[in-house]
């Protein structure tokens, strides 16, 4: 396909294509692709639930002069889950904010190394988030939400899931580096 061809031209001897990363990388990427599909549908479901809850609350409040006490907290919870579940997708596709003013001054080989280094450092950060997220989740487990008979730790579980999923993406980025993501159109035009 044209993206693969552009990637090969762009990277020269750095990467010939995903097959060059080896069968273990391809299996890991395939497994993570499946996890991404599940996560993507979970984000869609959470956003749909949040929208339905907010609309229902407005209808109940203004049409029936009633209030669904639990709907605001549930809408907030679905929003938090949707946002945290979307973080790994941003990592995979490289859409998070980054400043590359200095990096673009280096050769492609150095850029490749810096990209891999940033994936490793990001992975370390996500591992720390998982570690402390587990501690906070355990600490907050006995607390209940004000309007729902559910542990308040569900907010922190979203962070754990997002950090773990992000860590997997960062591991693959560090392992396969430029083999893992599609280059941006700007990269293909240079």
mmCIF file with all atom_site columns, C-alpha atoms in Angstrom:
data_model
loop_
_atom_site.group_PDB
_atom_site.id
_atom_site.type_symbol
_atom_site.label_atom_id
_atom_site.label_alt_id
_atom_site.label_comp_id
_atom_site.label_asym_id
_atom_site.label_entity_id
_atom_site.label_seq_id
_atom_site.pdbx_PDB_ins_code
_atom_site.Cartn_x
_atom_site.Cartn_y
_atom_site.Cartn_z
_atom_site.occupancy
_atom_site.B_iso_or_equiv
_atom_site.pdbx_formal_charge
_atom_site.auth_seq_id
_atom_site.auth_comp_id
_atom_site.auth_asym_id
_atom_site.auth_atom_id
_atom_site.pdbx_PDB_model_num
ATOM 1   C CA . UNK A 1 1   ? 0.000   0.000   0.000  1.00 0.00 ? 1   UNK A CA 1
ATOM 2   C CA . UNK A 1 2   ? 1.094   3.598   -0.529 1.00 0.00 ? 2   UNK A CA 1
ATOM 3   C CA . UNK A 1 3   ? 1.747   4.350   3.152  1.00 0.00 ? 3   UNK A CA 1
ATOM 4   C CA . UNK A 1 4   ? 4.063   1.358   3.445  1.00 0.00 ? 4   UNK A CA 1
ATOM 5   C CA . UNK A 1 5   ? 5.863   2.369   0.240  1.00 0.00 ? 5   UNK A CA 1
ATOM 6   C CA . UNK A 1 6   ? 6.239   5.941   1.543  1.00 0.00 ? 6   UNK A CA 1
ATOM 7   C CA . UNK A 1 7   ? 7.517   4.667   4.878  1.00 0.00 ? 7   UNK A CA 1
ATOM 8   C CA . UNK A 1 8   ? 10.156  2.538   3.145  1.00 0.00 ? 8   UNK A CA 1
ATOM 9   C CA . UNK A 1 9   ? 11.272  5.468   1.020  1.00 0.00 ? 9   UNK A CA 1
ATOM 10  C CA . UNK A 1 10  ? 11.302  7.806   4.002  1.00 0.00 ? 10  UNK A CA 1
ATOM 11  C CA . UNK A 1 11  ? 13.287  5.531   6.302  1.00 0.00 ? 11  UNK A CA 1
ATOM 12  C CA . UNK A 1 12  ? 15.699  3.905   3.901  1.00 0.00 ? 12  UNK A CA 1
ATOM 13  C CA . UNK A 1 13  ? 17.691  1.327   5.847  1.00 0.00 ? 13  UNK A CA 1
ATOM 14  C CA . UNK A 1 14  ? 15.945  2.055   9.156  1.00 0.00 ? 14  UNK A CA 1
ATOM 15  C CA . UNK A 1 15  ? 12.797  0.110   8.316  1.00 0.00 ? 15  UNK A CA 1
ATOM 16  C CA . UNK A 1 16  ? 11.713  -1.989  5.383  1.00 0.00 ? 16  UNK A CA 1
ATOM 17  C CA . UNK A 1 17  ? 8.222   -2.773  6.694  1.00 0.00 ? 17  UNK A CA 1
ATOM 18  C CA . UNK A 1 18  ? 6.424   -4.470  9.595  1.00 0.00 ? 18  UNK A CA 1
ATOM 19  C CA . UNK A 1 19  ? 7.661   -7.915  8.578  1.00 0.00 ? 19  UNK A CA 1
ATOM 20  C CA . UNK A 1 20  ? 11.229  -6.794  9.378  1.00 0.00 ? 20  UNK A CA 1
ATOM 21  C CA . UNK A 1 21  ? 10.316  -6.437  13.056 1.00 0.00 ? 21  UNK A CA 1
ATOM 22  C CA . UNK A 1 22  ? 9.855   -10.189 13.349 1.00 0.00 ? 22  UNK A CA 1
ATOM 23  C CA . UNK A 1 23  ? 6.954   -12.530 14.082 1.00 0.00 ? 23  UNK A CA 1
ATOM 24  C CA . UNK A 1 24  ? 6.820   -11.719 17.812 1.00 0.00 ? 24  UNK A CA 1
ATOM 25  C CA . UNK A 1 25  ? 6.319   -8.031  17.038 1.00 0.00 ? 25  UNK A CA 1
ATOM 26  C CA . UNK A 1 26  ? 3.601   -8.855  14.511 1.00 0.00 ? 26  UNK A CA 1
ATOM 27  C CA . UNK A 1 27  ? 1.786   -11.104 17.013 1.00 0.00 ? 27  UNK A CA 1
ATOM 28  C CA . UNK A 1 28  ? 2.003   -8.422  19.703 1.00 0.00 ? 28  UNK A CA 1
ATOM 29  C CA . UNK A 1 29  ? 0.752   -5.791  17.287 1.00 0.00 ? 29  UNK A CA 1
ATOM 30  C CA . UNK A 1 30  ? -2.119  -8.040  16.210 1.00 0.00 ? 30  UNK A CA 1
ATOM 31  C CA . UNK A 1 31  ? -3.126  -8.641  19.832 1.00 0.00 ? 31  UNK A CA 1
ATOM 32  C CA . UNK A 1 32  ? -2.954  -4.914  20.572 1.00 0.00 ? 32  UNK A CA 1
ATOM 33  C CA . UNK A 1 33  ? -5.028  -4.167  17.455 1.00 0.00 ? 33  UNK A CA 1
ATOM 34  C CA . UNK A 1 34  ? -7.779  -6.371  18.886 1.00 0.00 ? 34  UNK A CA 1
ATOM 35  C CA . UNK A 1 35  ? -7.530  -4.610  22.256 1.00 0.00 ? 35  UNK A CA 1
ATOM 36  C CA . UNK A 1 36  ? -7.775  -1.280  20.424 1.00 0.00 ? 36  UNK A CA 1
ATOM 37  C CA . UNK A 1 37  ? -10.971 -2.355  18.676 1.00 0.00 ? 37  UNK A CA 1
ATOM 38  C CA . UNK A 1 38  ? -12.572 -3.280  22.005 1.00 0.00 ? 38  UNK A CA 1
ATOM 39  C CA . UNK A 1 39  ? -11.353 -0.040  23.563 1.00 0.00 ? 39  UNK A CA 1
ATOM 40  C CA . UNK A 1 40  ? -12.648 2.020   20.639 1.00 0.00 ? 40  UNK A CA 1
ATOM 41  C CA . UNK A 1 41  ? -16.131 0.531   21.040 1.00 0.00 ? 41  UNK A CA 1
ATOM 42  C CA . UNK A 1 42  ? -15.954 1.145   24.799 1.00 0.00 ? 42  UNK A CA 1
ATOM 43  C CA . UNK A 1 43  ? -15.180 4.825   24.120 1.00 0.00 ? 43  UNK A CA 1
ATOM 44  C CA . UNK A 1 44  ? -18.122 5.038   21.725 1.00 0.00 ? 44  UNK A CA 1
ATOM 45  C CA . UNK A 1 45  ? -20.426 3.348   24.248 1.00 0.00 ? 45  UNK A CA 1
ATOM 46  C CA . UNK A 1 46  ? -19.277 5.628   27.077 1.00 0.00 ? 46  UNK A CA 1
ATOM 47  C CA . UNK A 1 47  ? -19.798 8.762   24.972 1.00 0.00 ? 47  UNK A CA 1
ATOM 48  C CA . UNK A 1 48  ? -23.239 7.546   23.881 1.00 0.00 ? 48  UNK A CA 1
ATOM 49  C CA . UNK A 1 49  ? -24.187 6.793   27.496 1.00 0.00 ? 49  UNK A CA 1
ATOM 50  C CA . UNK A 1 50  ? -22.942 10.196  28.627 1.00 0.00 ? 50  UNK A CA 1
ATOM 51  C CA . UNK A 1 51  ? -24.945 11.941  25.911 1.00 0.00 ? 51  UNK A CA 1
ATOM 52  C CA . UNK A 1 52  ? -28.077 9.964   26.749 1.00 0.00 ? 52  UNK A CA 1
ATOM 53  C CA . UNK A 1 53  ? -27.696 10.700  30.455 1.00 0.00 ? 53  UNK A CA 1
ATOM 54  C CA . UNK A 1 54  ? -27.226 14.444  29.956 1.00 0.00 ? 54  UNK A CA 1
ATOM 55  C CA . UNK A 1 55  ? -30.160 14.685  27.538 1.00 0.00 ? 55  UNK A CA 1
ATOM 56  C CA . UNK A 1 56  ? -32.348 12.638  29.904 1.00 0.00 ? 56  UNK A CA 1
ATOM 57  C CA . UNK A 1 57  ? -31.418 14.894  32.819 1.00 0.00 ? 57  UNK A CA 1
ATOM 58  C CA . UNK A 1 58  ? -32.349 18.001  30.819 1.00 0.00 ? 58  UNK A CA 1
ATOM 59  C CA . UNK A 1 59  ? -35.664 16.483  29.710 1.00 0.00 ? 59  UNK A CA 1
ATOM 60  C CA . UNK A 1 60  ? -36.544 15.343  33.239 1.00 0.00 ? 60  UNK A CA 1
ATOM 61  C CA . UNK A 1 61  ? -35.553 18.681  34.770 1.00 0.00 ? 61  UNK A CA 1
ATOM 62  C CA . UNK A 1 62  ? -37.358 20.972  32.313 1.00 0.00 ? 62  UNK A CA 1
ATOM 63  C CA . UNK A 1 63  ? -40.232 18.824  31.047 1.00 0.00 ? 63  UNK A CA 1
ATOM 64  C CA . UNK A 1 64  ? -41.164 17.020  34.269 1.00 0.00 ? 64  UNK A CA 1
ATOM 65  C CA . UNK A 1 65  ? -39.680 19.301  36.958 1.00 0.00 ? 65  UNK A CA 1
ATOM 66  C CA . UNK A 1 66  ? -37.900 16.244  38.316 1.00 0.00 ? 66  UNK A CA 1
ATOM 67  C CA . UNK A 1 67  ? -34.236 15.469  38.687 1.00 0.00 ? 67  UNK A CA 1
ATOM 68  C CA . UNK A 1 68  ? -32.327 12.251  38.215 1.00 0.00 ? 68  UNK A CA 1
ATOM 69  C CA . UNK A 1 69  ? -29.952 12.581  41.161 1.00 0.00 ? 69  UNK A CA 1
ATOM 70  C CA . UNK A 1 70  ? -27.557 9.935   39.932 1.00 0.00 ? 70  UNK A CA 1
ATOM 71  C CA . UNK A 1 71  ? -27.375 11.041  36.281 1.00 0.00 ? 71  UNK A CA 1
ATOM 72  C CA . UNK A 1 72  ? -24.812 13.830  36.721 1.00 0.00 ? 72  UNK A CA 1
ATOM 73  C CA . UNK A 1 73  ? -22.396 11.579  38.571 1.00 0.00 ? 73  UNK A CA 1
ATOM 74  C CA . UNK A 1 74  ? -22.913 8.768   36.086 1.00 0.00 ? 74  UNK A CA 1
ATOM 75  C CA . UNK A 1 75  ? -22.398 11.161  33.155 1.00 0.00 ? 75  UNK A CA 1
ATOM 76  C CA . UNK A 1 76  ? -19.161 12.388  34.769 1.00 0.00 ? 76  UNK A CA 1
ATOM 77  C CA . UNK A 1 77  ? -18.030 8.799   35.263 1.00 0.00 ? 77  UNK A CA 1
ATOM 78  C CA . UNK A 1 78  ? -18.716 7.854   31.632 1.00 0.00 ? 78  UNK A CA 1
ATOM 79  C CA . UNK A 1 79  ? -16.902 11.012  30.487 1.00 0.00 ? 79  UNK A CA 1
ATOM 80  C CA . UNK A 1 80  ? -13.836 10.136  32.571 1.00 0.00 ? 80  UNK A CA 1
ATOM 81  C CA . UNK A 1 81  ? -13.799 6.574   31.234 1.00 0.00 ? 81  UNK A CA 1
ATOM 82  C CA . UNK A 1 82  ? -14.230 7.724   27.624 1.00 0.00 ? 82  UNK A CA 1
ATOM 83  C CA . UNK A 1 83  ? -11.385 10.231  27.896 1.00 0.00 ? 83  UNK A CA 1
ATOM 84  C CA . UNK A 1 84  ? -8.953  7.858   29.582 1.00 0.00 ? 84  UNK A CA 1
ATOM 85  C CA . UNK A 1 85  ? -9.794  4.989   27.222 1.00 0.00 ? 85  UNK A CA 1
ATOM 86  C CA . UNK A 1 86  ? -9.046  7.300   24.286 1.00 0.00 ? 86  UNK A CA 1
ATOM 87  C CA . UNK A 1 87  ? -5.522  8.207   25.495 1.00 0.00 ? 87  UNK A CA 1
ATOM 88  C CA . UNK A 1 88  ? -3.835  5.029   24.141 1.00 0.00 ? 88  UNK A CA 1
ATOM 89  C CA . UNK A 1 89  ? -5.388  5.636   20.723 1.00 0.00 ? 89  UNK A CA 1
ATOM 90  C CA . UNK A 1 90  ? -3.766  9.072   20.670 1.00 0.00 ? 90  UNK A CA 1
ATOM 91  C CA . UNK A 1 91  ? -0.422  7.499   21.523 1.00 0.00 ? 91  UNK A CA 1
ATOM 92  C CA . UNK A 1 92  ? -0.769  4.917   18.797 1.00 0.00 ? 92  UNK A CA 1
ATOM 93  C CA . UNK A 1 93  ? -1.626  7.430   16.107 1.00 0.00 ? 93  UNK A CA 1
ATOM 94  C CA . UNK A 1 94  ? 0.763   10.129  17.335 1.00 0.00 ? 94  UNK A CA 1
ATOM 95  C CA . UNK A 1 95  ? -1.883  12.812  17.788 1.00 0.00 ? 95  UNK A CA 1
ATOM 96  C CA . UNK A 1 96  ? -0.840  14.069  21.220 1.00 0.00 ? 96  UNK A CA 1
ATOM 97  C CA . UNK A 1 97  ? 0.801   17.464  21.320 1.00 0.00 ? 97  UNK A CA 1
ATOM 98  C CA . UNK A 1 98  ? 4.527   17.419  20.739 1.00 0.00 ? 98  UNK A CA 1
ATOM 99  C CA . UNK A 1 99  ? 7.129   20.073  20.005 1.00 0.00 ? 99  UNK A CA 1
ATOM 100 C CA . UNK A 1 100 ? 9.601   18.907  17.397 1.00 0.00 ? 100 UNK A CA 1
ATOM 101 C CA . UNK A 1 101 ? 11.359  22.197  16.550 1.00 0.00 ? 101 UNK A CA 1
ATOM 102 C CA . UNK A 1 102 ? 14.733  20.846  17.676 1.00 0.00 ? 102 UNK A CA 1
ATOM 103 C CA . UNK A 1 103 ? 14.245  17.208  16.673 1.00 0.00 ? 103 UNK A CA 1
ATOM 104 C CA . UNK A 1 104 ? 13.661  18.008  12.990 1.00 0.00 ? 104 UNK A CA 1
ATOM 105 C CA . UNK A 1 105 ? 17.143  19.559  12.817 1.00 0.00 ? 105 UNK A CA 1
ATOM 106 C CA . UNK A 1 106 ? 18.762  16.138  13.291 1.00 0.00 ? 106 UNK A CA 1
ATOM 107 C CA . UNK A 1 107 ? 19.327  13.363  10.773 1.00 0.00 ? 107 UNK A CA 1
ATOM 108 C CA . UNK A 1 108 ? 16.640  10.723  10.311 1.00 0.00 ? 108 UNK A CA 1
ATOM 109 C CA . UNK A 1 109 ? 18.741  8.203   12.243 1.00 0.00 ? 109 UNK A CA 1
ATOM 110 C CA . UNK A 1 110 ? 18.992  10.544  15.255 1.00 0.00 ? 110 UNK A CA 1
ATOM 111 C CA . UNK A 1 111 ? 15.282  11.370  14.980 1.00 0.00 ? 111 UNK A CA 1
ATOM 112 C CA . UNK A 1 112 ? 14.578  7.640   15.006 1.00 0.00 ? 112 UNK A CA 1
ATOM 113 C CA . UNK A 1 113 ? 16.657  7.212   18.182 1.00 0.00 ? 113 UNK A CA 1
ATOM 114 C CA . UNK A 1 114 ? 15.010  10.179  19.896 1.00 0.00 ? 114 UNK A CA 1
ATOM 115 C CA . UNK A 1 115 ? 11.579  8.864   18.957 1.00 0.00 ? 115 UNK A CA 1
ATOM 116 C CA . UNK A 1 116 ? 12.451  5.489   20.456 1.00 0.00 ? 116 UNK A CA 1
ATOM 117 C CA . UNK A 1 117 ? 13.893  7.154   23.581 1.00 0.00 ? 117 UNK A CA 1
ATOM 118 C CA . UNK A 1 118 ? 10.712  9.199   24.056 1.00 0.00 ? 118 UNK A CA 1
ATOM 119 C CA . UNK A 1 119 ? 8.651   5.995   23.768 1.00 0.00 ? 119 UNK A CA 1
ATOM 120 C CA . UNK A 1 120 ? 10.812  4.349   26.452 1.00 0.00 ? 120 UNK A CA 1
ATOM 121 C CA . UNK A 1 121 ? 10.541  7.379   28.765 1.00 0.00 ? 121 UNK A CA 1
ATOM 122 C CA . UNK A 1 122 ? 6.783   7.539   28.166 1.00 0.00 ? 122 UNK A CA 1
ATOM 123 C CA . UNK A 1 123 ? 6.592   3.839   28.996 1.00 0.00 ? 123 UNK A CA 1
ATOM 124 C CA . UNK A 1 124 ? 8.444   4.435   32.267 1.00 0.00 ? 124 UNK A CA 1
ATOM 125 C CA . UNK A 1 125 ? 5.989   7.216   33.087 1.00 0.00 ? 125 UNK A CA 1
ATOM 126 C CA . UNK A 1 126 ? 3.019   4.942   32.361 1.00 0.00 ? 126 UNK A CA 1
ATOM 127 C CA . UNK A 1 127 ? 4.526   2.196   34.542 1.00 0.00 ? 127 UNK A CA 1
ATOM 128 C CA . UNK A 1 128 ? 4.806   4.722   37.404 1.00 0.00 ? 128 UNK A CA 1
ATOM 129 C CA . UNK A 1 129 ? 1.187   5.787   36.814 1.00 0.00 ? 129 UNK A CA 1
ATOM 130 C CA . UNK A 1 130 ? 0.093   2.135   36.963 1.00 0.00 ? 130 UNK A CA 1
ATOM 131 C CA . UNK A 1 131 ? 2.079   1.578   40.178 1.00 0.00 ? 131 UNK A CA 1
ATOM 132 C CA . UNK A 1 132 ? 0.651   4.591   41.995 1.00 0.00 ? 132 UNK A CA 1
ATOM 133 C CA . UNK A 1 133 ? -2.756  4.069   40.407 1.00 0.00 ? 133 UNK A CA 1
ATOM 134 C CA . UNK A 1 134 ? -2.941  0.656   42.052 1.00 0.00 ? 134 UNK A CA 1
ATOM 135 C CA . UNK A 1 135 ? -2.107  2.214   45.422 1.00 0.00 ? 135 UNK A CA 1
ATOM 136 C CA . UNK A 1 136 ? -4.732  4.959   45.051 1.00 0.00 ? 136 UNK A CA 1
ATOM 137 C CA . UNK A 1 137 ? -7.339  2.468   43.841 1.00 0.00 ? 137 UNK A CA 1
ATOM 138 C CA . UNK A 1 138 ? -6.770  0.263   46.874 1.00 0.00 ? 138 UNK A CA 1
ATOM 139 C CA . UNK A 1 139 ? -6.859  3.304   49.177 1.00 0.00 ? 139 UNK A CA 1
ATOM 140 C CA . UNK A 1 140 ? -10.146 4.650   47.732 1.00 0.00 ? 140 UNK A CA 1
ATOM 141 C CA . UNK A 1 141 ? -11.881 1.289   47.355 1.00 0.00 ? 141 UNK A CA 1
ATOM 142 C CA . UNK A 1 142 ? -13.901 1.550   50.605 1.00 0.00 ? 142 UNK A CA 1
ATOM 143 C CA . UNK A 1 143 ? -15.301 4.989   49.644 1.00 0.00 ? 143 UNK A CA 1
ATOM 144 C CA . UNK A 1 144 ? -18.650 5.109   47.864 1.00 0.00 ? 144 UNK A CA 1
ATOM 145 C CA . UNK A 1 145 ? -19.863 7.691   45.370 1.00 0.00 ? 145 UNK A CA 1
ATOM 146 C CA . UNK A 1 146 ? -22.356 10.160  46.849 1.00 0.00 ? 146 UNK A CA 1
ATOM 147 C CA . UNK A 1 147 ? -25.343 9.173   44.691 1.00 0.00 ? 147 UNK A CA 1
ATOM 148 C CA . UNK A 1 148 ? -24.421 5.685   43.486 1.00 0.00 ? 148 UNK A CA 1
ATOM 149 C CA . UNK A 1 149 ? -23.749 2.544   45.515 1.00 0.00 ? 149 UNK A CA 1
ATOM 150 C CA . UNK A 1 150 ? -20.443 2.091   43.670 1.00 0.00 ? 150 UNK A CA 1
ATOM 151 C CA . UNK A 1 151 ? -16.890 2.466   44.903 1.00 0.00 ? 151 UNK A CA 1
ATOM 152 C CA . UNK A 1 152 ? -15.242 5.797   44.120 1.00 0.00 ? 152 UNK A CA 1
ATOM 153 C CA . UNK A 1 153 ? -12.237 3.797   42.935 1.00 0.00 ? 153 UNK A CA 1
ATOM 154 C CA . UNK A 1 154 ? -13.874 3.327   39.516 1.00 0.00 ? 154 UNK A CA 1
ATOM 155 C CA . UNK A 1 155 ? -12.438 6.709   38.539 1.00 0.00 ? 155 UNK A CA 1
ATOM 156 C CA . UNK A 1 156 ? -8.938  5.453   39.341 1.00 0.00 ? 156 UNK A CA 1
ATOM 157 C CA . UNK A 1 157 ? -9.536  2.135   37.616 1.00 0.00 ? 157 UNK A CA 1
ATOM 158 C CA . UNK A 1 158 ? -10.021 4.133   34.391 1.00 0.00 ? 158 UNK A CA 1
ATOM 159 C CA . UNK A 1 159 ? -6.559  5.621   34.927 1.00 0.00 ? 159 UNK A CA 1
ATOM 160 C CA . UNK A 1 160 ? -5.103  2.153   35.520 1.00 0.00 ? 160 UNK A CA 1
ATOM 161 C CA . UNK A 1 161 ? -6.661  0.761   32.358 1.00 0.00 ? 161 UNK A CA 1
ATOM 162 C CA . UNK A 1 162 ? -5.529  3.749   30.275 1.00 0.00 ? 162 UNK A CA 1
ATOM 163 C CA . UNK A 1 163 ? -1.994  3.692   31.658 1.00 0.00 ? 163 UNK A CA 1
ATOM 164 C CA . UNK A 1 164 ? -1.663  -0.063  31.125 1.00 0.00 ? 164 UNK A CA 1
ATOM 165 C CA . UNK A 1 165 ? -3.009  0.152   27.585 1.00 0.00 ? 165 UNK A CA 1
ATOM 166 C CA . UNK A 1 166 ? -0.767  3.148   26.869 1.00 0.00 ? 166 UNK A CA 1
ATOM 167 C CA . UNK A 1 167 ? 2.227   1.255   28.257 1.00 0.00 ? 167 UNK A CA 1
ATOM 168 C CA . UNK A 1 168 ? 1.574   -1.548  25.762 1.00 0.00 ? 168 UNK A CA 1
ATOM 169 C CA . UNK A 1 169 ? 1.508   0.949   22.899 1.00 0.00 ? 169 UNK A CA 1
ATOM 170 C CA . UNK A 1 170 ? 4.708   2.613   24.093 1.00 0.00 ? 170 UNK A CA 1
ATOM 171 C CA . UNK A 1 171 ? 6.440   -0.763  24.364 1.00 0.00 ? 171 UNK A CA 1
ATOM 172 C CA . UNK A 1 172 ? 5.521   -1.505  20.756 1.00 0.00 ? 172 UNK A CA 1
ATOM 173 C CA . UNK A 1 173 ? 6.622   1.976   19.690 1.00 0.00 ? 173 UNK A CA 1
ATOM 174 C CA . UNK A 1 174 ? 9.996   1.492   21.365 1.00 0.00 ? 174 UNK A CA 1
ATOM 175 C CA . UNK A 1 175 ? 10.308  -2.014  19.925 1.00 0.00 ? 175 UNK A CA 1
ATOM 176 C CA . UNK A 1 176 ? 9.180   -1.403  16.369 1.00 0.00 ? 176 UNK A CA 1
ATOM 177 C CA . UNK A 1 177 ? 9.461   2.378   16.346 1.00 0.00 ? 177 UNK A CA 1
ATOM 178 C CA . UNK A 1 178 ? 8.708   3.648   12.847 1.00 0.00 ? 178 UNK A CA 1
ATOM 179 C CA . UNK A 1 179 ? 7.298   0.296   11.842 1.00 0.00 ? 179 UNK A CA 1
ATOM 180 C CA . UNK A 1 180 ? 4.342   0.715   14.165 1.00 0.00 ? 180 UNK A CA 1
ATOM 181 C CA . UNK A 1 181 ? 2.681   3.980   13.179 1.00 0.00 ? 181 UNK A CA 1
ATOM 182 C CA . UNK A 1 182 ? 1.850   5.460   9.828  1.00 0.00 ? 182 UNK A CA 1
ATOM 183 C CA . UNK A 1 183 ? 3.939   8.465   8.861  1.00 0.00 ? 183 UNK A CA 1
ATOM 184 C CA . UNK A 1 184 ? 2.199   11.785  8.687  1.00 0.00 ? 184 UNK A CA 1
ATOM 185 C CA . UNK A 1 185 ? 1.481   13.225  5.235  1.00 0.00 ? 185 UNK A CA 1
ATOM 186 C CA . UNK A 1 186 ? 4.117   15.900  6.007  1.00 0.00 ? 186 UNK A CA 1
ATOM 187 C CA . UNK A 1 187 ? 6.736   13.172  6.460  1.00 0.00 ? 187 UNK A CA 1
ATOM 188 C CA . UNK A 1 188 ? 5.816   11.537  3.165  1.00 0.00 ? 188 UNK A CA 1
ATOM 189 C CA . UNK A 1 189 ? 6.110   14.789  1.241  1.00 0.00 ? 189 UNK A CA 1
ATOM 190 C CA . UNK A 1 190 ? 9.696   15.530  2.354  1.00 0.00 ? 190 UNK A CA 1
#
